[in-house]
Short mmCIF file of C-alpha atoms and ligand atoms in Angstrom, two decimals:
data_model
loop_
_atom_site.label_atom_id
_atom_site.label_comp_id
_atom_site.label_asym_id
_atom_site.label_seq_id
_atom_site.Cartn_x
_atom_site.Cartn_y
_atom_site.Cartn_z
CA UNK A 1456 119.04 31.00 106.54
CA UNK A 1457 122.12 29.07 105.62
CA UNK A 1458 124.89 28.23 108.02
CA UNK A 1459 127.28 30.43 106.01
CA UNK A 1460 124.91 33.43 106.29
CA UNK A 1461 124.55 32.90 110.02
CA UNK A 1462 128.28 32.53 110.44
CA UNK A 1463 128.86 35.81 108.62
CA UNK A 1464 126.30 37.59 110.81
CA UNK A 1465 127.67 36.14 114.01
CA UNK A 1466 131.21 37.23 113.19
CA UNK A 1467 130.27 40.90 112.70
CA UNK A 1468 131.42 43.40 115.32
CA UNK A 1469 128.78 43.21 118.07
CA UNK A 1470 127.30 46.67 117.45
CA UNK A 1471 126.99 46.03 113.69
CA UNK A 1472 125.18 42.77 114.39
CA UNK A 1473 122.87 44.45 116.91
CA UNK A 1474 122.13 47.27 114.47
CA UNK A 1475 121.01 44.78 111.81
CA UNK A 1476 118.92 42.86 114.33
CA UNK A 1477 117.35 46.09 115.54
CA UNK A 1478 116.28 47.00 111.99
CA UNK A 1479 114.62 43.60 111.56
CA UNK A 1480 113.01 43.88 114.98
CA UNK A 1481 111.42 47.31 114.53
CA UNK A 1482 110.19 46.53 111.04
CA UNK A 1483 108.41 43.33 112.18
CA UNK A 1484 107.42 44.32 115.71
CA UNK A 1485 106.33 47.94 115.50
CA UNK A 1486 104.70 48.02 118.94
CA UNK A 1487 107.94 46.78 120.56
CA UNK A 1488 106.04 45.02 123.34
CA UNK A 1489 107.32 42.21 125.53
CA UNK A 1490 105.22 39.12 126.18
CA UNK A 1491 105.06 37.80 129.73
CA UNK A 1492 104.71 34.02 129.97
CA UNK A 1493 104.26 32.01 133.12
CA UNK A 1494 105.63 28.50 133.49
CA UNK A 1495 104.22 25.78 135.68
CA UNK A 1496 105.65 22.33 136.19
CA UNK A 1497 102.57 20.10 136.26
CA UNK A 1498 104.58 16.90 136.71
CA UNK A 1499 107.99 17.18 138.26
CA UNK A 1500 111.04 14.91 138.23
CA UNK A 1501 111.42 11.18 137.71
CA UNK A 1502 111.87 11.51 133.95
CA UNK A 1503 113.24 8.46 132.13
CA UNK A 1504 115.41 10.58 129.79
CA UNK A 1505 119.09 11.39 130.33
CA UNK A 1506 119.30 15.05 129.18
CA UNK A 1507 122.58 16.05 130.79
CA UNK A 1508 121.40 19.53 131.81
CA UNK A 1509 118.12 18.55 133.44
CA UNK A 1510 117.35 18.41 137.14
CA UNK A 1511 114.29 16.27 136.40
CA UNK A 1512 116.04 13.26 134.92
CA UNK A 1513 115.70 10.16 137.10
CA UNK A 1514 119.23 9.18 136.02
CA UNK A 1515 120.89 11.77 138.25
CA UNK A 1516 120.86 12.47 141.97
CA UNK A 1517 119.48 15.98 142.01
CA UNK A 1518 117.84 18.11 144.67
CA UNK A 1519 114.43 18.03 143.02
CA UNK A 1520 111.41 16.69 144.84
CA UNK A 1521 109.30 14.52 142.55
CA UNK A 1522 105.65 15.51 142.17
CA UNK A 1523 102.95 13.51 140.37
CA UNK A 1524 100.64 15.12 137.82
CA UNK A 1525 99.03 18.14 139.44
CA UNK A 1526 95.28 18.22 140.03
CA UNK A 1527 93.29 20.36 137.62
CA UNK A 1528 92.04 22.72 140.31
CA UNK A 1529 95.54 23.44 141.52
CA UNK A 1530 96.70 24.15 137.97
CA UNK A 1531 93.76 26.51 137.60
CA UNK A 1532 94.77 28.39 140.74
CA UNK A 1533 98.22 28.96 139.27
CA UNK A 1534 96.79 29.90 135.87
CA UNK A 1535 94.40 32.48 137.34
CA UNK A 1536 97.22 33.98 139.39
CA UNK A 1537 99.38 34.17 136.27
CA UNK A 1538 96.64 36.00 134.37
CA UNK A 1539 96.07 38.37 137.28
CA UNK A 1540 99.81 39.13 137.28
CA UNK A 1541 99.76 40.15 133.62
CA UNK A 1542 100.93 36.98 131.90
CA UNK A 1543 99.31 36.33 128.56
CA UNK A 1544 100.75 32.90 127.97
CA UNK A 1545 100.59 29.97 130.36
CA UNK A 1546 103.04 27.17 129.69
CA UNK A 1547 102.70 23.83 131.44
CA UNK A 1548 105.66 21.47 131.49
CA UNK A 1549 105.80 17.79 132.33
CA UNK A 1550 108.90 15.69 132.96
CA UNK A 1551 107.98 12.88 130.61
CA UNK A 1552 109.66 11.21 127.67
CA UNK A 1553 106.35 11.75 125.92
CA UNK A 1554 102.63 11.12 126.04
CA UNK A 1555 100.40 8.45 124.55
CA UNK A 1556 96.73 8.78 123.60
CA UNK A 1557 94.23 6.72 125.56
CA UNK A 1558 96.26 6.75 128.78
CA UNK A 1559 94.75 8.12 131.95
CA UNK A 1560 97.44 10.73 132.35
CA UNK A 1561 96.98 12.05 128.81
CA UNK A 1562 93.22 12.31 129.38
CA UNK A 1563 93.97 14.23 132.56
CA UNK A 1564 96.24 16.63 130.65
CA UNK A 1565 93.53 17.18 128.03
CA UNK A 1566 91.10 17.97 130.81
CA UNK A 1567 93.52 20.50 132.32
CA UNK A 1568 94.08 22.13 128.93
CA UNK A 1569 90.34 22.46 128.27
CA UNK A 1570 89.90 24.24 131.56
CA UNK A 1571 92.95 26.53 131.27
CA UNK A 1572 91.95 27.50 127.75
CA UNK A 1573 88.79 29.15 129.13
CA UNK A 1574 90.92 31.85 130.79
CA UNK A 1575 91.76 33.81 127.65
CA UNK A 1576 95.52 33.25 127.73
CA UNK A 1577 97.61 31.49 125.12
CA UNK A 1578 98.01 27.90 126.25
CA UNK A 1579 101.36 26.24 125.75
CA UNK A 1580 102.39 22.76 126.84
CA UNK A 1581 105.66 20.87 126.79
CA UNK A 1582 105.13 17.17 127.40
CA UNK A 1583 107.92 15.55 125.39
CA UNK A 1584 107.37 13.29 122.39
CA UNK A 1585 103.97 13.35 120.61
CA UNK A 1586 102.41 11.32 117.83
CA UNK A 1587 100.09 12.76 115.20
CA UNK A 1588 96.95 11.74 117.08
CA UNK A 1589 98.08 13.17 120.42
CA UNK A 1590 98.97 16.43 118.70
CA UNK A 1591 95.51 16.63 117.16
CA UNK A 1592 93.83 15.99 120.50
CA UNK A 1593 95.89 18.64 122.24
CA UNK A 1594 95.00 21.15 119.55
CA UNK A 1595 91.30 20.31 119.89
CA UNK A 1596 91.49 20.65 123.66
CA UNK A 1597 92.76 24.23 123.28
CA UNK A 1598 96.56 24.17 123.13
CA UNK A 1599 97.80 27.12 121.06
CA UNK A 1600 101.53 26.36 121.12
CA UNK A 1601 103.72 23.35 121.80
CA UNK A 1602 107.23 23.78 123.19
CA UNK A 1603 109.76 21.24 122.00
CA UNK A 1604 113.35 22.45 121.91
CA UNK A 1605 116.16 21.13 119.74
CA UNK A 1606 118.52 22.54 122.38
CA UNK A 1607 121.72 22.35 120.30
CA UNK A 1608 123.09 21.21 116.94
CA UNK A 1609 122.37 17.75 115.53
CA UNK A 1610 126.12 17.04 115.87
CA UNK A 1611 126.36 17.98 119.57
CA UNK A 1612 122.98 16.52 120.61
CA UNK A 1613 124.25 12.93 121.18
CA UNK A 1614 126.82 14.32 123.65
CA UNK A 1615 123.95 15.75 125.71
CA UNK A 1616 121.14 13.20 125.31
CA UNK A 1617 121.35 9.52 124.40
CA UNK A 1618 117.87 8.29 125.35
CA UNK A 1619 116.22 9.89 122.32
CA UNK A 1620 117.48 11.38 119.08
CA UNK A 1621 117.42 14.67 117.23
CA UNK A 1622 115.25 12.99 114.62
CA UNK A 1623 112.76 12.05 117.36
CA UNK A 1624 112.57 15.74 118.30
CA UNK A 1625 112.03 16.78 114.66
CA UNK A 1626 109.30 14.19 114.20
CA UNK A 1627 107.35 15.58 117.15
CA UNK A 1628 107.71 19.11 115.81
CA UNK A 1629 106.36 17.94 112.48
CA UNK A 1630 103.31 16.43 114.21
CA UNK A 1631 102.73 19.68 116.07
CA UNK A 1632 102.85 21.65 112.81
CA UNK A 1633 100.54 19.20 111.06
CA UNK A 1634 98.00 19.50 113.88
CA UNK A 1635 97.93 23.29 113.45
CA UNK A 1636 99.57 24.27 116.72
CA UNK A 1637 102.25 26.93 116.86
CA UNK A 1638 105.73 25.60 117.38
CA UNK A 1639 107.89 26.98 120.18
CA UNK A 1640 111.39 25.67 119.56
CA UNK A 1641 114.75 26.91 120.74
CA UNK A 1642 117.77 25.83 122.68
CA UNK A 1643 120.26 26.23 125.50
CA UNK A 1644 123.61 27.98 125.50
CA UNK A 1645 126.28 26.59 127.80
CA UNK A 1646 126.11 22.87 127.01
CA UNK A 1647 129.79 22.80 126.05
CA UNK A 1648 128.86 23.55 122.45
CA UNK A 1649 130.85 25.57 119.93
CA UNK A 1650 129.59 28.72 118.24
CA UNK A 1651 129.13 26.58 115.12
CA UNK A 1652 126.82 24.26 117.09
CA UNK A 1653 124.66 27.24 118.08
CA UNK A 1654 124.45 28.42 114.50
CA UNK A 1655 123.74 24.92 113.16
CA UNK A 1656 120.80 24.74 115.56
CA UNK A 1657 119.61 28.12 114.33
CA UNK A 1658 120.03 26.99 110.75
CA UNK A 1659 117.76 24.00 111.42
CA UNK A 1660 115.16 26.07 113.28
CA UNK A 1661 115.09 28.92 110.78
CA UNK A 1662 114.49 26.43 107.97
CA UNK A 1663 111.28 25.09 109.46
CA UNK A 1664 108.35 25.80 107.16
CA UNK A 1665 106.49 27.51 108.74
CA UNK A 1666 109.11 29.08 110.94
CA UNK A 1667 108.42 28.68 114.67
CA UNK A 1668 106.11 31.14 116.35
CA UNK A 1669 108.49 31.42 119.28
CA UNK A 1670 112.15 30.66 119.90
CA UNK A 1671 113.25 30.38 123.52
CA UNK A 1672 116.93 31.02 124.13
CA UNK A 1673 117.90 29.48 127.46
CA UNK A 1674 121.24 29.84 129.23
CA UNK A 1675 122.22 26.72 131.12
CA UNK A 1676 121.25 26.84 134.78
CA UNK A 1677 123.76 24.36 136.18
CA UNK A 1678 121.88 21.83 138.27
CA UNK A 1679 123.71 20.09 141.13
CA UNK A 1680 123.94 16.36 140.47
CA UNK A 1681 123.69 16.59 136.68
CA UNK A 1682 126.69 15.95 134.41
CA UNK A 1683 126.77 19.64 133.43
CA UNK A 1684 126.66 20.99 136.99
CA UNK A 1685 130.13 22.54 136.70
CA UNK A 1686 129.81 24.02 133.22
CA UNK A 1687 131.01 27.63 133.08
CA UNK A 1688 128.63 30.50 132.45
CA UNK A 1689 128.29 31.63 128.84
CA UNK A 1690 129.76 35.05 128.04
CA UNK A 1691 126.71 37.35 128.26
CA UNK A 1692 127.75 39.10 125.04
CA UNK A 1693 127.57 35.73 123.28
CA UNK A 1694 123.99 35.46 124.51
CA UNK A 1695 123.28 38.89 123.01
CA UNK A 1696 124.83 37.73 119.74
CA UNK A 1697 122.62 34.64 119.71
CA UNK A 1698 119.51 36.71 120.39
CA UNK A 1699 120.43 39.08 117.55
CA UNK A 1700 121.11 36.24 115.09
CA UNK A 1701 117.81 34.61 116.07
CA UNK A 1702 115.90 37.86 115.52
CA UNK A 1703 117.38 38.16 112.02
CA UNK A 1704 116.94 34.48 111.12
CA UNK A 1705 113.37 34.14 112.45
CA UNK A 1706 112.00 37.70 112.14
CA UNK A 1707 108.35 36.99 113.01
CA UNK A 1708 109.09 34.87 116.06
CA UNK A 1709 108.76 35.87 119.64
CA UNK A 1710 112.36 35.50 120.74
CA UNK A 1711 112.13 34.52 124.38
CA UNK A 1712 114.93 35.42 126.76
CA UNK A 1713 114.39 32.28 128.83
CA UNK A 1714 116.20 30.37 131.58
CA UNK A 1715 119.24 31.93 133.20
CA UNK A 1716 118.11 35.52 133.73
CA UNK A 1717 118.92 35.30 137.45
CA UNK A 1718 122.61 35.42 136.48
CA UNK A 1719 122.25 38.29 134.00
CA UNK A 1720 122.64 41.94 134.91
CA UNK A 1721 119.78 44.29 134.05
CA UNK A 1722 122.10 45.95 131.55
CA UNK A 1723 122.62 42.71 129.64
CA UNK A 1724 118.90 41.95 129.72
CA UNK A 1725 118.23 45.43 128.31
CA UNK A 1726 120.75 44.76 125.54
CA UNK A 1727 118.96 41.46 124.79
CA UNK A 1728 115.64 43.35 124.41
CA UNK A 1729 117.36 45.88 122.18
CA UNK A 1730 118.84 43.08 120.05
CA UNK A 1731 115.47 41.44 119.47
CA UNK A 1732 114.19 39.58 122.52
CA UNK A 1733 110.49 40.28 123.00
CA UNK A 1734 109.33 37.76 125.54
CA UNK A 1735 110.35 36.48 128.97
CA UNK A 1736 109.28 33.90 131.50
CA UNK A 1737 107.71 35.85 134.30
CA UNK A 1738 107.28 34.59 137.86
CA UNK A 1739 109.78 33.61 140.50
CA UNK A 1740 109.98 30.00 139.34
CA UNK A 1741 110.68 28.41 135.96
CA UNK A 1742 109.99 24.67 136.12
CA UNK A 1743 112.27 23.80 139.03
CA UNK A 1744 114.78 26.66 138.96
CA UNK A 1745 114.58 30.26 140.09
CA UNK A 1746 113.72 33.30 138.01
CA UNK A 1747 113.89 37.04 138.85
CA UNK A 1748 111.29 38.53 141.20
CA UNK A 1749 108.18 39.70 139.34
CA UNK A 1750 108.49 43.11 140.92
CA UNK A 1751 112.05 43.48 139.60
CA UNK A 1752 110.95 42.51 136.09
CA UNK A 1753 108.09 44.99 136.15
CA UNK A 1754 110.44 47.72 137.32
CA UNK A 1755 113.01 46.88 134.65
CA UNK A 1756 110.46 46.93 131.83
CA UNK A 1757 109.06 50.22 133.12
CA UNK A 1758 112.54 51.78 133.31
CA UNK A 1759 113.13 50.72 129.71
CA UNK A 1760 109.73 52.05 128.62
CA UNK A 1761 108.69 48.62 127.34
CA UNK A 1762 105.01 47.75 127.38
CA UNK A 1763 103.70 44.23 127.70
CA UNK A 1764 101.84 42.33 125.01
CA UNK A 1765 98.15 41.44 125.18
CA UNK A 1766 97.06 37.80 124.95
CA UNK A 1767 96.12 36.24 121.64
CA UNK A 1768 94.12 33.20 122.74
CA UNK A 1769 93.04 32.52 119.16
CA UNK A 1770 96.72 32.32 118.24
CA UNK A 1771 96.96 30.74 114.82
CA UNK A 1772 100.00 28.76 113.84
CA UNK A 1773 102.03 30.77 111.29
CA UNK A 1774 101.26 29.70 107.73
CA UNK A 1775 104.02 27.93 105.84
CA UNK A 1776 105.46 29.47 102.68
CA UNK A 1777 104.20 27.28 99.81
CA UNK A 1778 106.94 28.60 97.52
CA UNK A 1779 109.76 27.56 99.77
CA UNK A 1780 111.08 24.02 99.26
CA UNK A 1781 110.50 21.72 102.24
CA UNK A 1782 113.09 22.08 104.95
CA UNK A 1783 116.05 19.81 104.20
CA UNK A 1784 116.04 18.99 107.92
CA UNK A 1785 112.44 17.84 107.94
CA UNK A 1786 111.86 16.00 104.71
CA UNK A 1787 109.32 13.68 106.21
CA UNK A 1788 108.36 13.03 109.76
CA UNK A 1789 110.52 10.12 110.77
CA UNK A 1790 113.22 10.41 108.13
CA UNK A 1791 116.80 11.11 109.11
CA UNK A 1792 117.51 14.80 109.31
CA UNK A 1793 121.21 15.03 108.70
N1 SAM B 1821 110.27 16.97 128.94
C1 SAM B 1821 109.95 17.95 127.99
C2 SAM B 1821 111.05 18.12 126.96
O1 SAM B 1821 112.16 17.66 127.18
O2 SAM B 1821 110.75 18.73 125.94
C3 SAM B 1821 109.60 19.30 128.58
C4 SAM B 1821 110.36 19.88 129.72
S1 SAM B 1821 112.06 20.33 129.43
C5 SAM B 1821 112.50 20.73 131.06
C6 SAM B 1821 111.94 21.86 128.51
C7 SAM B 1821 113.20 22.59 128.17
O3 SAM B 1821 113.72 23.26 129.30
C8 SAM B 1821 114.41 21.80 127.66
O4 SAM B 1821 114.29 21.44 126.33
C9 SAM B 1821 115.52 22.81 127.86
O5 SAM B 1821 115.65 23.65 126.74
C10 SAM B 1821 115.05 23.63 129.06
N2 SAM B 1821 115.87 23.33 130.24
C11 SAM B 1821 115.77 22.25 131.04
N3 SAM B 1821 116.68 22.28 132.03
C12 SAM B 1821 117.41 23.40 131.84
C13 SAM B 1821 118.51 24.00 132.54
N4 SAM B 1821 119.06 23.40 133.58
N5 SAM B 1821 118.99 25.17 132.08
C14 SAM B 1821 118.43 25.77 131.00
N6 SAM B 1821 117.39 25.25 130.30
C15 SAM B 1821 116.89 24.09 130.71
C1 DTB B 1822 112.08 26.65 127.54
O1 DTB B 1822 112.73 26.77 126.48
N1 DTB B 1822 112.53 26.99 128.73
C2 DTB B 1822 111.55 26.69 129.75
C3 DTB B 1822 110.33 26.22 128.92
N2 DTB B 1822 110.84 26.22 127.60
C4 DTB B 1822 109.66 24.97 129.27
C5 DTB B 1822 112.05 25.73 130.77
C6 DTB B 1822 113.30 26.25 131.46
C7 DTB B 1822 113.68 25.27 132.50
C8 DTB B 1822 114.82 25.77 133.34
C9 DTB B 1822 115.26 24.80 134.35
C10 DTB B 1822 114.23 24.43 135.38
O2 DTB B 1822 113.38 25.23 135.78
O3 DTB B 1822 114.30 23.28 135.81
FE1 SF4 B 1823 112.96 14.67 130.77
FE2 SF4 B 1823 112.53 16.91 129.34
FE3 SF4 B 1823 114.27 16.90 131.44
FE4 SF4 B 1823 114.91 15.61 129.19
S1 SF4 B 1823 114.57 17.84 129.41
S2 SF4 B 1823 115.14 14.81 131.30
S3 SF4 B 1823 112.93 14.83 128.52
S4 SF4 B 1823 112.08 16.58 131.53
#
């Protein structure tokens, strides 16, 4: 979608916007199920990058306890528990700038992925920057989706991160697509961005070819010690608007109502599901931050009459549209985007 189209949508009266999003949602997602995904931080803290929102950056004095790469057996214990709890996607995150083939830690990650992929869940990882070869190896090991967020607009990004660029993020996403993994790419609301920044990000994401398989919409969880620790909470109705615009702009994606649910009322979460969200992170911990109690989530979904989605461990990356011109934001891996 173009920025102008998104701007028009976003400026509609809220109920008109939700109505349009609802039509798109029910025509593409007839079963109206919600996917439960479990997150696990397999390497915590001590990250070289300076992302201003992140508790895991080594540049800030935060309350996070650093943890080295988790042993495979411990990851497997968490993964089995996640499956037993009803999660159909297991997402492992590592606080790294990126990974490089041939290193011991990358081999260890491949080993973990091979093992987790035997459990019949979708396997997602988020490890930072990847080259083409690393992407291929992850795919072969059993990764179904790779999470790499753009987080905000290309214009606002340098105000939030200076240790890598928007183009670096796009290059990794291109490698993930080329390796045949599904792309999970979204952003965060509450980084001091304007509405235009949010829609610019959505413009970039919706122009990926293929469009991402999932789009996480996070609300900033202010982390003590980070530069954004005092940022105000986003208006929850603006979150609903963003979910609705995302549903319309990326109709086939799982739109994941991600970080920040602990500060949302059940009413707002219900409105997010109505406006097009069809996935959540499930489990009392995200990577380092808290998440609602599993029991509360189960009860909420039951009260709303929402079923949960089965796993698709053979998840295929969405096919690109050969008739659409290449995304202007992703001409070639490595070229400037904007
Ligand atoms: N290091 C990898 C990377 O940067 O892609 C993976 C981990 S990173 C923590 C994954 C995503 O979590 C970020 O891109 C951001 O969208 C989200 N995130 C991190 N800290 C957050 C916070 N305090 N509030 C909301 N979302 C956050
Ligand atoms: C995403 O978009 N959100 C998740 C997942 N992808 C990796 C991470 C949220 C992190 C929230 C802050 C924390 O737990 O430290
Ligand atoms: Fe590191 Fe990822 Fe956190 Fe940035 S968001 S500091 S790259 S863990």
